[in-house]
């Protein structure tokens, strides 16, 4: 990226200098806002939004967009012809092939004339029978209107499929009434944090290194991010001593620590927690009266036989723990990779019934999740089965994407480890 910056202006290689320049820029804007006749200025806006930072959409990506616009308007003006964004997990922008079955079902749902009796014979020459039947079934869930609002918590039948998926994964019952479909896992995390934070004194424990969704959302809610540190020398497992230290230091400062967020498999570490470490975390949250937030969007991206994915829901059920748990999943990651469709869900476990009612109210404010995102969640949790017309192709595509991700994860770790004074753990997942 320094090379890109140097093509049009001097590169700023010192982070401290860059921070001062950005801060000066904000201060300059604030000064000009004071003299403005506008009602909405940097001075009058919500200060929590102003202080919020979201690095994956920060200064470097903004500069990349400027350079992209320059290439569009002035081809050949830079010593490269294309910019590849690497600031965020966005698989299809990096040429990951969409899953054929998912796109076939989506196409049929979007253009329902293909399912009309007078056209169905032609449609059957283009689409497999199971994709046609899935599209008809999904349309029946929404009154044959894929552009209409659904229930606020999401289509009931799809929530039931999510519950079956969780039961098959973990071996313990799941209740569709405890599942809410959302516009991506980010929307689910934001909603849960929204209901957790009641004052600026509320704190949430977050892992370091972390995905910046958590610090950004907590800043927006004017709450406290309480860092705890993952242990690189033990493949990014969590240390009981560090969890205790982080919590006790925050509470000693008078912070009302209410929850602990865990990302497993880890983003950005690539670590995958062992079952005994998960049990330790569950017991810790139970003992310290913390709500547990389990971000599990990379659960299918496991590259090692030593650290299989184990869900927090499974461990909570095995321990018969009363700990309050929200777990999150998404279509954006894994082999689905449909980031732009914005589909995800959360499952609530051991949550007070009155709070569940408040969560329904929060969901109703947004009317409903993205309908095509909901349908993609259905494919993720209820894919073609052996014997279905689309099964062989679906499995080949899933396997090819998985093996490609696994190869690239190993290749990247090897590249880092070949650099002088650099070490990098091999990715176990994510």
Coordinates of C-alpha atoms in Angstrom, one line a residue:
X1 CA 0.0 0.0 0.0
X2 CA 2.9 2.3 0.6
X3 CA 3.8 1.9 -3.1
X4 CA 0.3 2.8 -4.0
X5 CA 0.4 6.0 -1.9
X6 CA 3.8 7.0 -3.3
X7 CA 2.4 7.2 -6.9
X8 CA 0.4 10.3 -6.1
X9 CA 1.8 11.7 -2.9
X10 CA 4.6 11.0 -0.4
X11 CA 4.0 7.9 1.6
X12 CA 3.4 8.3 5.4
X13 CA 5.3 5.4 6.9
X14 CA 5.2 6.5 10.5
X15 CA 1.9 5.6 12.2
X16 CA 2.3 8.3 14.8
X17 CA 2.6 10.9 12.1
X18 CA -0.4 9.5 10.3
X19 CA -2.4 9.6 13.5
X20 CA -1.4 13.3 14.1
X21 CA -2.5 14.2 10.6
X22 CA -5.8 12.5 10.9
X23 CA -6.4 14.1 14.3
X24 CA -5.5 17.5 12.9
X25 CA -7.9 16.9 10.1
X26 CA -10.7 16.2 12.5
X27 CA -9.8 19.2 14.6
X28 CA -9.8 21.4 11.5
X29 CA -13.3 20.1 10.6
X30 CA -14.5 20.7 14.1
X31 CA -13.3 24.3 14.0
X32 CA -15.0 24.9 10.7
X33 CA -18.2 23.2 12.0
X34 CA -18.4 25.8 14.8
X35 CA -18.6 28.6 12.2
X36 CA -21.1 26.7 10.1
X37 CA -24.7 27.6 9.8
X38 CA -25.7 23.9 9.6
X39 CA -27.7 22.3 12.4
X40 CA -25.9 19.0 12.1
X41 CA -22.1 19.5 12.5
X42 CA -19.2 17.5 14.0
X43 CA -19.9 19.5 17.2
X44 CA -23.6 18.7 17.4
X45 CA -23.6 15.1 16.2
X46 CA -23.6 12.1 18.4
X47 CA -20.1 12.1 20.0
X48 CA -20.2 8.3 20.3
X49 CA -20.3 8.0 16.5
X50 CA -17.5 10.6 16.1
X51 CA -15.2 8.7 18.4
X52 CA -16.1 5.3 16.9
X53 CA -13.4 3.6 14.8
X54 CA -13.7 0.7 12.4
X55 CA -10.3 -0.1 11.0
X56 CA -11.4 -2.4 8.2
X57 CA -13.2 0.5 6.6
X58 CA -10.6 3.1 7.7
X59 CA -8.1 5.5 6.1
X60 CA -6.3 2.9 4.0
X61 CA -9.4 1.4 2.4
X62 CA -10.7 5.0 1.7
X63 CA -7.4 5.8 0.0
X64 CA -7.7 2.6 -2.0
X65 CA -11.2 3.7 -3.2
X66 CA -9.7 7.1 -4.3
X67 CA -7.0 5.2 -6.3
X68 CA -9.7 2.9 -7.8
X69 CA -11.6 6.0 -9.0
X70 CA -8.4 7.5 -10.4
X71 CA -7.8 4.3 -12.4
X72 CA -11.4 4.4 -13.8
X73 CA -11.1 8.1 -14.8
X74 CA -7.5 8.0 -15.9
X75 CA -6.5 4.5 -17.1
X76 CA -2.7 4.0 -17.1
X77 CA -2.1 6.9 -14.7
X78 CA -0.7 4.5 -12.0
X79 CA 1.9 1.7 -12.3
X80 CA -0.8 -0.9 -11.8
X81 CA -4.2 -1.5 -13.4
X82 CA -6.2 -3.1 -10.5
X83 CA -6.6 -2.8 -6.7
X84 CA -7.3 -5.9 -4.7
X85 CA -8.9 -5.1 -1.3
X86 CA -7.5 -7.2 1.5
X87 CA -8.9 -5.3 4.4
X88 CA -11.9 -7.5 5.1
X89 CA -13.1 -11.0 4.5
X90 CA -14.9 -10.7 1.2
X91 CA -14.5 -14.0 -0.6
X92 CA -16.3 -13.4 -3.9
X93 CA -14.5 -10.1 -4.5
X94 CA -11.4 -12.3 -4.5
X95 CA -13.0 -14.6 -7.1
X96 CA -14.4 -17.3 -4.8
X97 CA -17.0 -19.0 -7.0
X98 CA -20.6 -18.8 -5.6
X99 CA -22.3 -22.1 -4.9
X100 CA -24.4 -23.1 -7.9
X101 CA -27.3 -24.5 -5.9
X102 CA -27.7 -21.4 -3.8
X103 CA -27.6 -19.1 -6.8
X104 CA -30.1 -21.3 -8.7
X105 CA -32.6 -21.2 -5.9
X106 CA -32.1 -17.4 -5.6
X107 CA -32.6 -16.9 -9.4
X108 CA -35.9 -18.9 -9.3
X109 CA -37.2 -17.0 -6.3
X110 CA -36.3 -13.7 -7.9
X111 CA -37.9 -14.4 -11.3
X112 CA -40.9 -16.5 -10.4
X113 CA -42.2 -16.6 -14.0
X114 CA -39.7 -19.4 -14.5
X115 CA -41.8 -21.5 -12.2
X116 CA -45.1 -20.7 -14.0
X117 CA -46.8 -23.8 -15.4
X118 CA -46.4 -22.5 -19.0
X119 CA -42.6 -22.2 -18.5
X120 CA -41.8 -25.0 -16.2
X121 CA -40.8 -27.5 -19.0
X122 CA -38.1 -25.0 -20.2
X123 CA -37.0 -24.3 -16.7
X124 CA -36.4 -28.0 -16.0
X125 CA -33.9 -28.0 -18.9
X126 CA -31.9 -25.3 -17.1
X127 CA -32.3 -26.0 -13.4
X128 CA -32.2 -29.3 -11.4
X129 CA -35.4 -30.6 -9.9
X130 CA -34.2 -30.1 -6.3
X131 CA -33.4 -26.4 -6.9
X132 CA -36.9 -25.9 -8.4
X133 CA -38.6 -27.7 -5.5
X134 CA -36.5 -25.7 -2.9
X135 CA -37.4 -22.4 -4.6
X136 CA -41.1 -23.3 -4.6
X137 CA -40.9 -24.4 -1.0
X138 CA -39.1 -21.2 0.1
X139 CA -41.6 -19.1 -1.8
X140 CA -44.4 -20.8 0.1
X141 CA -42.8 -19.6 3.3
X142 CA -43.2 -15.9 2.3
X143 CA -46.6 -16.1 0.5
X144 CA -44.9 -16.4 -2.9
X145 CA -43.5 -12.8 -2.5
X146 CA -39.7 -12.8 -2.0
X147 CA -39.8 -9.0 -1.9
X148 CA -42.2 -8.8 1.0
X149 CA -41.5 -8.4 4.7
X150 CA -41.2 -11.6 6.7
X151 CA -41.7 -12.1 10.5
X152 CA -39.4 -9.9 12.5
X153 CA -37.4 -12.8 13.9
X154 CA -37.1 -14.3 10.4
X155 CA -39.1 -17.0 8.5
X156 CA -40.3 -19.5 11.1
X157 CA -39.6 -22.6 8.8
X158 CA -36.0 -21.4 8.3
X159 CA -35.5 -20.9 12.0
X160 CA -36.7 -24.5 12.5
X161 CA -34.1 -25.6 10.0
X162 CA -31.5 -23.7 11.9
X163 CA -32.6 -25.5 15.1
X164 CA -32.3 -28.9 13.4
X165 CA -28.8 -27.9 12.2
X166 CA -27.7 -27.0 15.7
X167 CA -29.2 -30.2 17.1
X168 CA -27.4 -32.3 14.5
X169 CA -24.1 -30.5 15.1
X170 CA -24.1 -30.6 18.9
X171 CA -26.3 -33.6 19.9
X172 CA -28.5 -31.4 22.1
X173 CA -32.0 -29.9 21.5
X174 CA -32.4 -26.4 20.1
X175 CA -35.6 -24.4 20.1
X176 CA -36.5 -22.3 17.0
X177 CA -38.1 -19.7 19.4
X178 CA -34.6 -19.0 20.7
X179 CA -33.3 -18.3 17.2
X180 CA -33.4 -15.0 15.4
X181 CA -32.3 -14.5 11.8
X182 CA -30.4 -11.3 11.3
X183 CA -28.8 -9.3 8.5
X184 CA -25.4 -10.9 9.0
X185 CA -23.7 -11.9 12.2
X186 CA -22.7 -8.3 12.7
X187 CA -26.3 -7.2 13.1
X188 CA -26.8 -10.0 15.6
X189 CA -23.8 -8.9 17.7
X190 CA -24.8 -5.2 17.6
X191 CA -28.4 -6.1 18.7
X192 CA -27.2 -8.2 21.7
X193 CA -24.7 -5.5 22.8
X194 CA -27.4 -2.9 22.4
X195 CA -29.6 -4.7 25.0
X196 CA -26.6 -5.5 27.3
X197 CA -25.4 -1.9 27.6
X198 CA -27.5 0.3 30.0
X199 CA -24.9 2.9 30.9
X200 CA -21.4 4.2 30.1
X201 CA -20.1 2.2 33.0
X202 CA -21.0 -1.2 31.4
X203 CA -18.0 -3.2 30.2
X204 CA -17.6 -6.2 27.9
X205 CA -14.5 -8.3 27.8
X206 CA -13.1 -8.7 24.3
X207 CA -10.2 -10.7 23.0
X208 CA -6.9 -9.1 21.8
X209 CA -6.1 -9.6 18.9
X210 CA -9.8 -9.0 18.0
X211 CA -12.1 -8.2 15.1
X212 CA -12.9 -4.5 15.4
X213 CA -16.7 -4.9 15.3
X214 CA -16.7 -5.2 19.1
X215 CA -14.7 -2.1 19.9
X216 CA -16.6 -0.1 17.3
X217 CA -20.0 -1.1 18.6
X218 CA -19.0 -0.6 22.2
X219 CA -17.8 2.9 21.4
X220 CA -21.0 3.6 19.6
X221 CA -22.9 2.5 22.6
X222 CA -20.6 4.6 24.9
X223 CA -19.6 1.4 26.8
X224 CA -16.2 0.0 28.0
X225 CA -14.1 -2.5 26.0
X226 CA -12.2 -4.6 28.5
X227 CA -9.3 -6.4 26.8
X228 CA -8.1 -9.9 27.6
X229 CA -5.1 -11.4 25.8
X230 CA -5.0 -14.6 23.8
X231 CA -1.8 -16.7 24.3
X232 CA 0.2 -16.9 21.1
X233 CA 2.7 -19.4 22.5
X234 CA -0.2 -21.8 23.2
X235 CA -1.9 -21.6 19.8
X236 CA -4.1 -18.6 20.9
X237 CA -5.9 -20.4 23.7
X238 CA -7.3 -18.4 26.6
X239 CA -5.5 -18.2 29.9
X240 CA -7.6 -18.4 33.1
X241 CA -5.1 -16.2 34.9
X242 CA -5.4 -13.5 32.2
X243 CA -9.2 -13.7 32.2
X244 CA -9.2 -13.2 36.0
X245 CA -6.7 -10.4 35.8
X246 CA -8.6 -8.5 33.1
X247 CA -11.9 -8.8 35.0
X248 CA -10.5 -8.0 38.5
X249 CA -8.7 -4.9 37.2
X250 CA -11.8 -3.6 35.4
X251 CA -14.1 -4.2 38.4
X252 CA -11.5 -2.5 40.7
X253 CA -12.0 0.6 38.6
X254 CA -15.7 0.4 39.2
X255 CA -16.7 -0.9 35.7
X256 CA -19.8 -3.0 35.6
X257 CA -18.4 -5.9 33.5
X258 CA -21.4 -7.8 32.2
X259 CA -20.3 -10.0 29.3
X260 CA -17.4 -11.7 27.6
X261 CA -17.0 -12.0 23.8
X262 CA -15.1 -15.0 22.4
X263 CA -14.3 -15.5 18.7
X264 CA -13.8 -19.2 17.8
X265 CA -12.3 -20.1 15.5
X266 CA -10.3 -16.9 16.0
X267 CA -10.3 -13.8 13.8
X268 CA -7.6 -12.6 13.2
X269 CA -5.5 -15.3 15.0
X270 CA -6.7 -18.4 13.2
X271 CA -6.7 -20.3 16.5
X272 CA -9.3 -22.9 17.4
X273 CA -10.1 -23.4 21.1
X274 CA -9.8 -26.8 22.7
X275 CA -12.9 -28.2 24.3
X276 CA -11.3 -28.1 27.8
X277 CA -10.5 -24.4 27.3
X278 CA -14.1 -23.7 26.2
X279 CA -15.3 -25.5 29.4
X280 CA -13.0 -23.3 31.4
X281 CA -14.4 -20.2 29.8
X282 CA -18.0 -21.4 30.5
X283 CA -17.2 -22.0 34.2
X284 CA -15.5 -18.6 34.4
X285 CA -18.5 -16.8 33.0
X286 CA -20.9 -18.8 35.2
X287 CA -18.9 -18.1 38.3
X288 CA -18.4 -14.4 37.5
X289 CA -22.0 -13.8 36.3
X290 CA -21.0 -12.8 32.8
X291 CA -23.2 -13.2 29.7
X292 CA -21.2 -15.2 27.1
X293 CA -21.1 -14.0 23.5
X294 CA -19.8 -16.8 21.2
X295 CA -18.8 -15.5 17.7
X296 CA -18.6 -18.8 15.7
X297 CA -18.9 -17.6 12.1
X298 CA -15.8 -19.6 11.0
X299 CA -17.0 -22.9 12.4
X300 CA -16.6 -24.8 9.1
X301 CA -13.1 -23.4 8.4
X302 CA -11.0 -26.0 10.4
X303 CA -7.6 -26.9 9.0
X304 CA -6.2 -29.2 11.7
X305 CA -7.2 -32.6 13.2
X306 CA -5.9 -31.6 16.6
X307 CA -8.4 -28.8 17.3
X308 CA -11.8 -29.6 15.9
X309 CA -14.6 -27.1 16.2
X310 CA -16.7 -27.5 19.4
X311 CA -19.6 -25.0 19.9
X312 CA -20.1 -23.2 23.1
X313 CA -23.7 -24.3 23.0
X314 CA -22.5 -28.0 23.1
X315 CA -20.2 -27.4 26.1
X316 CA -22.9 -25.4 28.0
X317 CA -25.3 -28.3 27.4
X318 CA -22.8 -30.9 28.5
X319 CA -22.0 -29.1 31.7
X320 CA -25.7 -28.3 32.3
X321 CA -24.5 -24.8 32.9
X322 CA -27.0 -22.0 33.6
X323 CA -24.6 -19.4 31.9
X324 CA -26.4 -17.0 29.7
X325 CA -25.2 -17.6 26.1
X326 CA -25.6 -15.9 22.7
X327 CA -24.0 -17.7 19.8
X328 CA -23.6 -16.2 16.3
X329 CA -23.3 -17.6 12.8
X330 CA -23.2 -16.2 9.3
X331 CA -23.4 -16.9 5.6
X332 CA -20.5 -14.4 5.0
X333 CA -17.7 -16.7 5.9
X334 CA -16.9 -20.4 5.5
X335 CA -17.5 -21.9 2.1
X336 CA -20.8 -20.0 1.6
X337 CA -19.0 -16.6 1.3
X338 CA -22.2 -14.6 0.5
X339 CA -21.2 -11.5 2.4
X340 CA -23.3 -9.0 0.4
X341 CA -26.5 -11.0 1.0
X342 CA -26.3 -10.2 4.7
X343 CA -27.6 -13.3 6.4
X344 CA -26.9 -14.7 9.8
X345 CA -28.5 -15.7 13.1
X346 CA -28.1 -15.8 16.8
X347 CA -29.2 -18.5 19.3
X348 CA -30.1 -17.4 22.8
X349 CA -29.6 -20.0 25.6
X350 CA -30.6 -19.5 29.3
X351 CA -31.8 -16.0 28.6
X352 CA -34.6 -14.5 30.7
X353 CA -38.0 -14.7 29.0
X354 CA -38.7 -11.0 29.6
X355 CA -35.4 -10.2 27.8
X356 CA -36.4 -12.5 24.9
X357 CA -39.5 -10.3 24.6
X358 CA -37.3 -7.2 24.5
X359 CA -35.2 -8.8 21.8
X360 CA -38.3 -9.3 19.7
X361 CA -39.1 -5.7 20.1
X362 CA -35.6 -4.7 18.9
X363 CA -36.0 -7.0 15.9
X364 CA -39.4 -5.5 15.0
X365 CA -37.9 -2.0 14.7
X366 CA -35.9 -3.2 11.7
X367 CA -39.1 -4.9 10.4
X368 CA -37.3 -8.1 9.2
X369 CA -33.9 -9.4 8.0
X370 CA -32.9 -9.4 4.4
X371 CA -35.1 -12.1 2.7
X372 CA -32.4 -13.4 0.3
X373 CA -30.0 -13.5 3.2
X374 CA -32.5 -15.6 5.1
X375 CA -32.8 -18.0 2.1
X376 CA -29.1 -18.3 2.0
X377 CA -29.0 -19.2 5.7
X378 CA -31.5 -22.0 4.8
X379 CA -29.1 -23.4 2.2
X380 CA -26.2 -23.2 4.7
X381 CA -28.0 -25.2 7.4
X382 CA -30.0 -27.4 5.0
X383 CA -27.9 -28.1 2.0
X384 CA -28.6 -30.7 -0.7
X385 CA -28.4 -34.3 0.7
X386 CA -27.0 -37.5 -0.8
X387 CA -29.4 -38.6 -3.5
X388 CA -30.5 -35.1 -4.4
X389 CA -29.9 -34.0 -7.9
X390 CA -27.6 -31.1 -6.8
X391 CA -25.7 -33.0 -4.1
X392 CA -22.6 -34.2 -6.1
X393 CA -21.9 -30.7 -7.6
X394 CA -22.6 -29.0 -4.2
X395 CA -20.2 -31.2 -2.4
X396 CA -17.5 -30.8 -5.1
X397 CA -17.8 -27.0 -4.9
X398 CA -17.7 -27.0 -1.1
X399 CA -14.7 -29.3 -1.0
X400 CA -12.8 -27.3 -3.6
X401 CA -13.3 -24.0 -1.7
X402 CA -12.3 -25.6 1.6
X403 CA -9.1 -27.1 0.2
X404 CA -8.2 -23.8 -1.5
X405 CA -8.6 -21.9 1.8
X406 CA -6.6 -24.6 3.7
X407 CA -3.7 -24.4 1.1
X408 CA -3.6 -20.6 1.2
X409 CA -3.7 -20.5 5.1
X410 CA -0.6 -22.8 5.2
X411 CA 1.1 -20.9 2.4
X412 CA 0.6 -17.6 4.2
X413 CA 2.0 -18.9 7.5
X414 CA 5.0 -20.4 5.6
X415 CA 5.6 -17.0 3.9
X416 CA 5.6 -15.1 7.2
X417 CA 7.8 -17.7 8.9
X418 CA 10.4 -17.4 6.1
X419 CA 10.9 -13.6 6.8
X420 CA 13.7 -12.6 9.2
X421 CA 12.7 -11.8 12.7
X422 CA 9.1 -13.0 12.1
X423 CA 7.2 -15.8 13.5
X424 CA 3.6 -16.9 12.8
X425 CA 1.5 -19.8 14.1
X426 CA -0.1 -22.0 11.5
X427 CA -3.8 -21.3 11.1
X428 CA -5.9 -23.9 12.7
X429 CA -9.0 -22.4 11.3
X430 CA -10.8 -19.2 10.1

